[in-house]
Coordinates of C-alpha atoms in Angstrom, one line a residue:
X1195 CA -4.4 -135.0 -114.7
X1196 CA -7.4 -133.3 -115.0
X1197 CA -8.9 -130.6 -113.3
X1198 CA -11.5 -132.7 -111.8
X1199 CA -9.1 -135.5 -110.5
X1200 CA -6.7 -132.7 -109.8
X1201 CA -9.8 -131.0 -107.1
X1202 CA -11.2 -134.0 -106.0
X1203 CA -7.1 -135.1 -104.8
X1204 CA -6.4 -132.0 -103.1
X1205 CA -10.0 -131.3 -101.6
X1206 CA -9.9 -135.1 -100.1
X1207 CA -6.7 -135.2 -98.8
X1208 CA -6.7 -132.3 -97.4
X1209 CA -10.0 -133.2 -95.5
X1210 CA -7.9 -136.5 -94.3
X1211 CA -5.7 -134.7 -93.6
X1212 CA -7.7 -132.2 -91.2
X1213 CA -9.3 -135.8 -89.6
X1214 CA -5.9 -137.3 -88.8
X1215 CA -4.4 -133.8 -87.4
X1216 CA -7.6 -133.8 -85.3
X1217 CA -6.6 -137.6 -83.8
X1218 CA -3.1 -136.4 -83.3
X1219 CA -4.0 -133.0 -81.0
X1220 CA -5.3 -135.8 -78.4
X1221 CA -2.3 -136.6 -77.5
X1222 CA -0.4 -133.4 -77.9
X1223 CA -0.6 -132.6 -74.5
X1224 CA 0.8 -135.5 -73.4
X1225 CA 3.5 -135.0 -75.8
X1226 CA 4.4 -131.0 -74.8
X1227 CA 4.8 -132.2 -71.1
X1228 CA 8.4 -131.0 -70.3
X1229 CA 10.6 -133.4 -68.1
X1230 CA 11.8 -130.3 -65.8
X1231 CA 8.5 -129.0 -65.2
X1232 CA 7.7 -128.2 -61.4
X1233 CA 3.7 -129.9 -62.4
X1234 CA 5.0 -132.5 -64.3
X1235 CA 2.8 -135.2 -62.2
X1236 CA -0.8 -133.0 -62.3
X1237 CA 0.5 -132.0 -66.3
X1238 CA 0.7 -135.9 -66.6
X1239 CA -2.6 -136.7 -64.8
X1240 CA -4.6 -134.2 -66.8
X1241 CA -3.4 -134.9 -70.0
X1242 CA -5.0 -138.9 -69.1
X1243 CA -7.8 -137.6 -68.0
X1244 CA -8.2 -135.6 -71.6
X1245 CA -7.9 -139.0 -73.4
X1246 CA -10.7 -140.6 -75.0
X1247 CA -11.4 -143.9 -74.1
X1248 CA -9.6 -146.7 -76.0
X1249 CA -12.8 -147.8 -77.6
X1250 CA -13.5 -144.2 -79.0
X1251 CA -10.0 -143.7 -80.7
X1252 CA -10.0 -146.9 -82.2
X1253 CA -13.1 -146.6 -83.6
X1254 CA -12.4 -143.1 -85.4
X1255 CA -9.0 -144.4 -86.6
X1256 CA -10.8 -147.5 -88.2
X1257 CA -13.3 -145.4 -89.7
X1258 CA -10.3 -143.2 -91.2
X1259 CA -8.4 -146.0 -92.8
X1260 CA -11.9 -147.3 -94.1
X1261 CA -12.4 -143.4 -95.7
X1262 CA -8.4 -143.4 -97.2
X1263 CA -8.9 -146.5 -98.8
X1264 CA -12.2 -145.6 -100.1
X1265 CA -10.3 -141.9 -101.1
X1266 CA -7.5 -143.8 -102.5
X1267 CA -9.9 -146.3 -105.0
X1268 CA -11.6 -143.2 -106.1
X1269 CA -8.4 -141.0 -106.8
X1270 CA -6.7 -143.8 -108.8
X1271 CA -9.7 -144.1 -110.6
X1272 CA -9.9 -140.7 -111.6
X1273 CA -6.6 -140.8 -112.5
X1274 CA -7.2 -143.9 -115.0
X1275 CA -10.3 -141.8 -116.7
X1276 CA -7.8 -138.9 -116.8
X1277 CA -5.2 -140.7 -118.4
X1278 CA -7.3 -142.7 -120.9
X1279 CA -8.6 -138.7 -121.9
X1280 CA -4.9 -137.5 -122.3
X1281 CA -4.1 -140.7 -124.4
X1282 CA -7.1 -140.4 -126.7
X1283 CA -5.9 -136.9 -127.5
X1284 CA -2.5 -137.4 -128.0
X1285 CA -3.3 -140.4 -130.9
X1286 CA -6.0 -138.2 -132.2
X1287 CA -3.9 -134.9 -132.4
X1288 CA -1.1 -137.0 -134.4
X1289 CA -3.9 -138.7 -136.6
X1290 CA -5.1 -134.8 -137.5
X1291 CA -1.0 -134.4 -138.0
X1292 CA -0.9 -136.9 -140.4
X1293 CA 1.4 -138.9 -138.8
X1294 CA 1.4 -142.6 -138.9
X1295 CA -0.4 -144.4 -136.1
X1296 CA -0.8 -148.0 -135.8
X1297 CA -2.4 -149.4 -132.6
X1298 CA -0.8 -152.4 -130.5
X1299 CA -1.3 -154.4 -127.1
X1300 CA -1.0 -152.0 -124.6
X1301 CA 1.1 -149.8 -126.9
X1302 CA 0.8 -147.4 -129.9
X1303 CA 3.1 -146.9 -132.7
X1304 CA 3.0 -143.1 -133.8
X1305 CA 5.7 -142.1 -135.8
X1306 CA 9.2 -143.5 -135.0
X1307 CA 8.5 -144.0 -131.2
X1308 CA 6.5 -146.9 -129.7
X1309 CA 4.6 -145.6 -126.6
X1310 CA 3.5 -148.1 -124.0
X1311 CA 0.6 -147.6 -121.4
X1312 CA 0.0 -148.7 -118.5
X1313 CA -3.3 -147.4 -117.9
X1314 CA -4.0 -149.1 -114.1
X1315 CA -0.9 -147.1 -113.1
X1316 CA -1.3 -143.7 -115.6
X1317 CA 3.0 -144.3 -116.9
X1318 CA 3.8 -144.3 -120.1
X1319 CA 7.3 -145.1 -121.5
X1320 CA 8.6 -144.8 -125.4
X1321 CA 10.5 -147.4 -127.1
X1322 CA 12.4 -147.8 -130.2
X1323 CA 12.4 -151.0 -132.0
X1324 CA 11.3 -152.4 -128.3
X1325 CA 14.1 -151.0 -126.9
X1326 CA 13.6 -147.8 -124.2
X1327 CA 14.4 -144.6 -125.1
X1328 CA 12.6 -143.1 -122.4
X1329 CA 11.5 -145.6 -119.3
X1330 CA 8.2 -145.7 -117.2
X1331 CA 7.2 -142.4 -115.5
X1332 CA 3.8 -141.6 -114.1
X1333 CA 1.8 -138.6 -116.4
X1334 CA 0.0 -136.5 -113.8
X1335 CA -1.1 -134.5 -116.9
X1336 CA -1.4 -133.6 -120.5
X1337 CA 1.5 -131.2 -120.3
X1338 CA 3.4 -134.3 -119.1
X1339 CA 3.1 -136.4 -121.6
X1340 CA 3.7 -133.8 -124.4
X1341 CA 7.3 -133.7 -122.1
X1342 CA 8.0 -136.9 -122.6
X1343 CA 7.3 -137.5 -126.7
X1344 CA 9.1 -134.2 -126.9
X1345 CA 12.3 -135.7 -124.8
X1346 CA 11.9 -138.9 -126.6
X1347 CA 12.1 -137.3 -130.1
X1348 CA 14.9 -135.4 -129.0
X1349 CA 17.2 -138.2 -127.7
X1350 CA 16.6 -139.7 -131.5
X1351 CA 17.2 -136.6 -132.8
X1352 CA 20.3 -136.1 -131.3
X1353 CA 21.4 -139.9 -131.5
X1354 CA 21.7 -139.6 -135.2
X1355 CA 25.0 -139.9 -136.9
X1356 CA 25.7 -137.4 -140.0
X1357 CA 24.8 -139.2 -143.1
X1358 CA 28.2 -139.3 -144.5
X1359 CA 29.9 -140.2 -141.5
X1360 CA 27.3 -143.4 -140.9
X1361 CA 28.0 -144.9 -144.4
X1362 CA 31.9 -144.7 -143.5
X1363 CA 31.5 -146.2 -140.5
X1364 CA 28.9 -148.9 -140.9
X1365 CA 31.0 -149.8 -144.2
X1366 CA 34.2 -150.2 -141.5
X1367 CA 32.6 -152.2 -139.0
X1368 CA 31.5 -154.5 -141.4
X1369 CA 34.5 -154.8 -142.7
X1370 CA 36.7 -154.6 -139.2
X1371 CA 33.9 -157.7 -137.8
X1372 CA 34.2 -159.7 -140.7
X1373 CA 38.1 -159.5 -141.1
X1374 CA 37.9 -161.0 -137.3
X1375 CA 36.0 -163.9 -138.9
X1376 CA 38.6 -164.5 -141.2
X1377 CA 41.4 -165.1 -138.6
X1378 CA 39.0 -167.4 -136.4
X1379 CA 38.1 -169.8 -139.6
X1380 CA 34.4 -169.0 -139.2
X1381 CA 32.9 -171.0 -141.9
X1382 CA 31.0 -168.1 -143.2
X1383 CA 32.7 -165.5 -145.0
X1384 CA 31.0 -162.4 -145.7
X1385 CA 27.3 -162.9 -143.1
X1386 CA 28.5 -160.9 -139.8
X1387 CA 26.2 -161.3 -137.1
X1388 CA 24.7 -158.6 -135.9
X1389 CA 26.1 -158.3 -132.7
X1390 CA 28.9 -158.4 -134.1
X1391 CA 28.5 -155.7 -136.3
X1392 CA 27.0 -153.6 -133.5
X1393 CA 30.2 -154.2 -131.1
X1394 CA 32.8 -152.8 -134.3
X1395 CA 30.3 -149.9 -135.1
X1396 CA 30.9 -148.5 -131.5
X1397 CA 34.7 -148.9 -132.1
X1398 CA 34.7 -147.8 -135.2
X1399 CA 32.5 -144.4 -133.9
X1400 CA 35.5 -143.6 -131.8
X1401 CA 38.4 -144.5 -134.1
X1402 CA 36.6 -142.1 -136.9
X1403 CA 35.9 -139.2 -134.0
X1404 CA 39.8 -140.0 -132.9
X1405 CA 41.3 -139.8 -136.3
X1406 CA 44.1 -137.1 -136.3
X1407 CA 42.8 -135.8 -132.9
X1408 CA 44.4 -135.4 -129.7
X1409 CA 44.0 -138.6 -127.5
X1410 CA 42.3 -137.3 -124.7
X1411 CA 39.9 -135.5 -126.9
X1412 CA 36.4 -135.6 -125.6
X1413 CA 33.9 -138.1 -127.6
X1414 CA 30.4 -137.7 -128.7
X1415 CA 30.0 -141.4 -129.1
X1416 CA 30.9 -142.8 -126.3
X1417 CA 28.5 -144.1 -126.1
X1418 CA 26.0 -145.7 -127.8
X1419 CA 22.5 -147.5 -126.5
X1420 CA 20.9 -149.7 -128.8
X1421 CA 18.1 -148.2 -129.6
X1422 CA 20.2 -145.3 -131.0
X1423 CA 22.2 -148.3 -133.0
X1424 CA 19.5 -149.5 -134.5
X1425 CA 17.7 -146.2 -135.2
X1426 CA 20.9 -145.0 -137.2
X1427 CA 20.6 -148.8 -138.6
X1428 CA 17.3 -147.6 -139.6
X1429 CA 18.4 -144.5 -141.0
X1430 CA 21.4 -146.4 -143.1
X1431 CA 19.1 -148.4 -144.8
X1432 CA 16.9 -145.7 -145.6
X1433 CA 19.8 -144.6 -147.3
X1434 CA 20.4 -147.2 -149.4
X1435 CA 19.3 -145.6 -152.8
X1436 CA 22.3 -143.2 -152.6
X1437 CA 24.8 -146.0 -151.1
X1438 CA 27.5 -146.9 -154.2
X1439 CA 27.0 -150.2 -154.5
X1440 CA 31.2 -151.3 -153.3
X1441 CA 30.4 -150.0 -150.0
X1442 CA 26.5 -151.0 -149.3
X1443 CA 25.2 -153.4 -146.5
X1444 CA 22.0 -155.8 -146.3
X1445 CA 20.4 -156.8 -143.3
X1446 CA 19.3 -160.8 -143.4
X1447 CA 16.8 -163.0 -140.4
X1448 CA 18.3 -165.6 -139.2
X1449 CA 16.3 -169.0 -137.7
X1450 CA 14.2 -169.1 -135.4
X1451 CA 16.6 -171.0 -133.3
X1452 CA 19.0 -168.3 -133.1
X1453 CA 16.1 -165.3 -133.1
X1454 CA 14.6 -167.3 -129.5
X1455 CA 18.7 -167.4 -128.4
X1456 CA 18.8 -163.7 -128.7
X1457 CA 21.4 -163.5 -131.8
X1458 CA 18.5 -161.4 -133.5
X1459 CA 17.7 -157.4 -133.3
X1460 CA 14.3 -155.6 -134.6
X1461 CA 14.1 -153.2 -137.0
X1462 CA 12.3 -151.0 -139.4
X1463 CA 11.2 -148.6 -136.6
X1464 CA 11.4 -145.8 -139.1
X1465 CA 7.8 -145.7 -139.9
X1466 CA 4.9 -146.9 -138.5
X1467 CA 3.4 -148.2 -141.3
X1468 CA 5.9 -151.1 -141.7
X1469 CA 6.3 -154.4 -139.8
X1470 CA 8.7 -154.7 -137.3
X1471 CA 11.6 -157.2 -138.4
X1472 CA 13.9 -159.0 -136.9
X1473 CA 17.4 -159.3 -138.7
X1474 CA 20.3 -161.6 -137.7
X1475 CA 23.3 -161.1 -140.0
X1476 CA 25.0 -158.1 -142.1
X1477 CA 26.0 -159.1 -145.8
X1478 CA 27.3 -157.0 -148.3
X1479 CA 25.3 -155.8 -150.8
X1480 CA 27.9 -157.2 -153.6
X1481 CA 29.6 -160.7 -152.6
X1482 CA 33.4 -160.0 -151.5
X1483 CA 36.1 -161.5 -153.4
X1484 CA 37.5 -164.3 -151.1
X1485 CA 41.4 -164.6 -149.9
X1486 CA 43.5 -167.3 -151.4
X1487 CA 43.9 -168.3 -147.7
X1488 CA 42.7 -167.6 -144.5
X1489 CA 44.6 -165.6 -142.6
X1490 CA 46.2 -167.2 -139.8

């Protein structure tokens, strides 16, 4: 945190701290008494005779718990002030950036990350299409929290899929999830649901990484959260423009029924600026030509 809250926790504790060891030298000579020791009874008598009376001790220790709590309700709120600072700054140095910002409950969209608060407890995670890149930890200072949008950037960065690779395999999974419609006599042809389509996308990640390699060759995509799904979702349809039109995908919503059911994802994480959407079935771009019969 800072400086302040960082000298006002180390200066109070340690003067707890100096209270408490004070309590516990009281009964340190009752505790160095050694069983083989040719005094042991007079050692045992004089170390009574050194203890305050019962009244005395309790009354100190109760005024110490009163002074920890009252230490503790101070620290945490210097640590709330502290945070609030280090927040402020961070959405005001990526304002000056010129990066998108767009404020929400609790929460902030800057960029491609969502960053969540929770002020009364000074953590802050980062989320991609609501879905955690980077979970709850506690900030004890600006140099923290730059750590964590720097780690967060980086697992996006390094979840990406090379452009020509994701086309390839997006355009397979589609194809591989709605080819597995076809043999269960799903009523509609060419809308895959999402999940779906997510499930053949990690297979189809491995069967393109596998192709004409060894076996046992070490993957890259093994796997494959989904927020880095639907941030390389993202990224595919920002591609669209340079998709040929055989091989492009579209992204429809589904009811409301099956978006409360769970059958839904978000995107459009991408860029601030834009709504979050939720989207319920891949279709292709131009309608497939239908079988003469389904295949059994």
């Amino acid at each position: 945190m800072g400086n302040d809250s960082t000298f006002y926790e180390k200066s109070g504790l340690l003067s707890l701290q100096d209270r408490f060891r004070r309590i516990v030298r009281l009964f340190e000579t009752f505790t160095k008494i050694k069983p083989n020791s040719p005094d042991l009874l007079e050692r045992i008598e004089k170390a009574l005779e050194m203890l305050p009376a019962t009244e005395t001790i309790g009354k100190t220790i109760d005024e110490l718990r009163g002074e920890t709590r009252a230490f503790l309700e101070q620290a945490r709120q210097e640590r709330v002030r502290a945070f609030r600072s280090i927040e402020a700054d961070f959405i005001r140095n990526a304002r000056s950036q010129g990066t998108p910002v767009r404020e929400l409950d609790n929460a902030w969209r800057v960029g491609m990350l969502e960053v969540k608060v929770k002020r009364d407890q000074f953590k802050v995670a980062f989320f991609y299409n609501h879905e955690p890149v980077v979970s709850w930890f506690p900030v004890g200072s600006a140099g923290d929290f730059e750590n964590l949008v720097e780690k967060a950037r980086a697992l996006l960065e390094k979840a990406a899929i090379p452009q020509e690779i994701l086309v390839e395999v997006f355009w397979d999974a589609y194809n591989q999830a709605r080819s597995y419609h076809l043999k269960t006599n799903v009523s509609i042809i060419d809308d895959v649901p999402i999940l779906d389509f997510y499930r053949e996308v990690r297979i189809a990640l491995l069967r393109h990484e596998l192709q004409g390699q060894k076996p046992d060759k070490k993957v890259r995509y093994a796997d494959l959260p989904r927020w880095a799904f639907l941030y390389n979702l993202d990224r595919y349809r920002a591609l669209a423009p340079s998709i040929p039109p055989e091989k492009k995908l579209g992204f429809q919503s589904g009811s409301q029924r099956e978006v409360a059911q769970g059958k839904g994802l978000v995107i459009n994480g991408l860029d601030a600026r834009e709504d979050y959407k939720v989207v319920c079935y891949v279709v292709p771009a131009r309608p497939q030509s239908l079988p003469d019969a389904r295949v059994p």
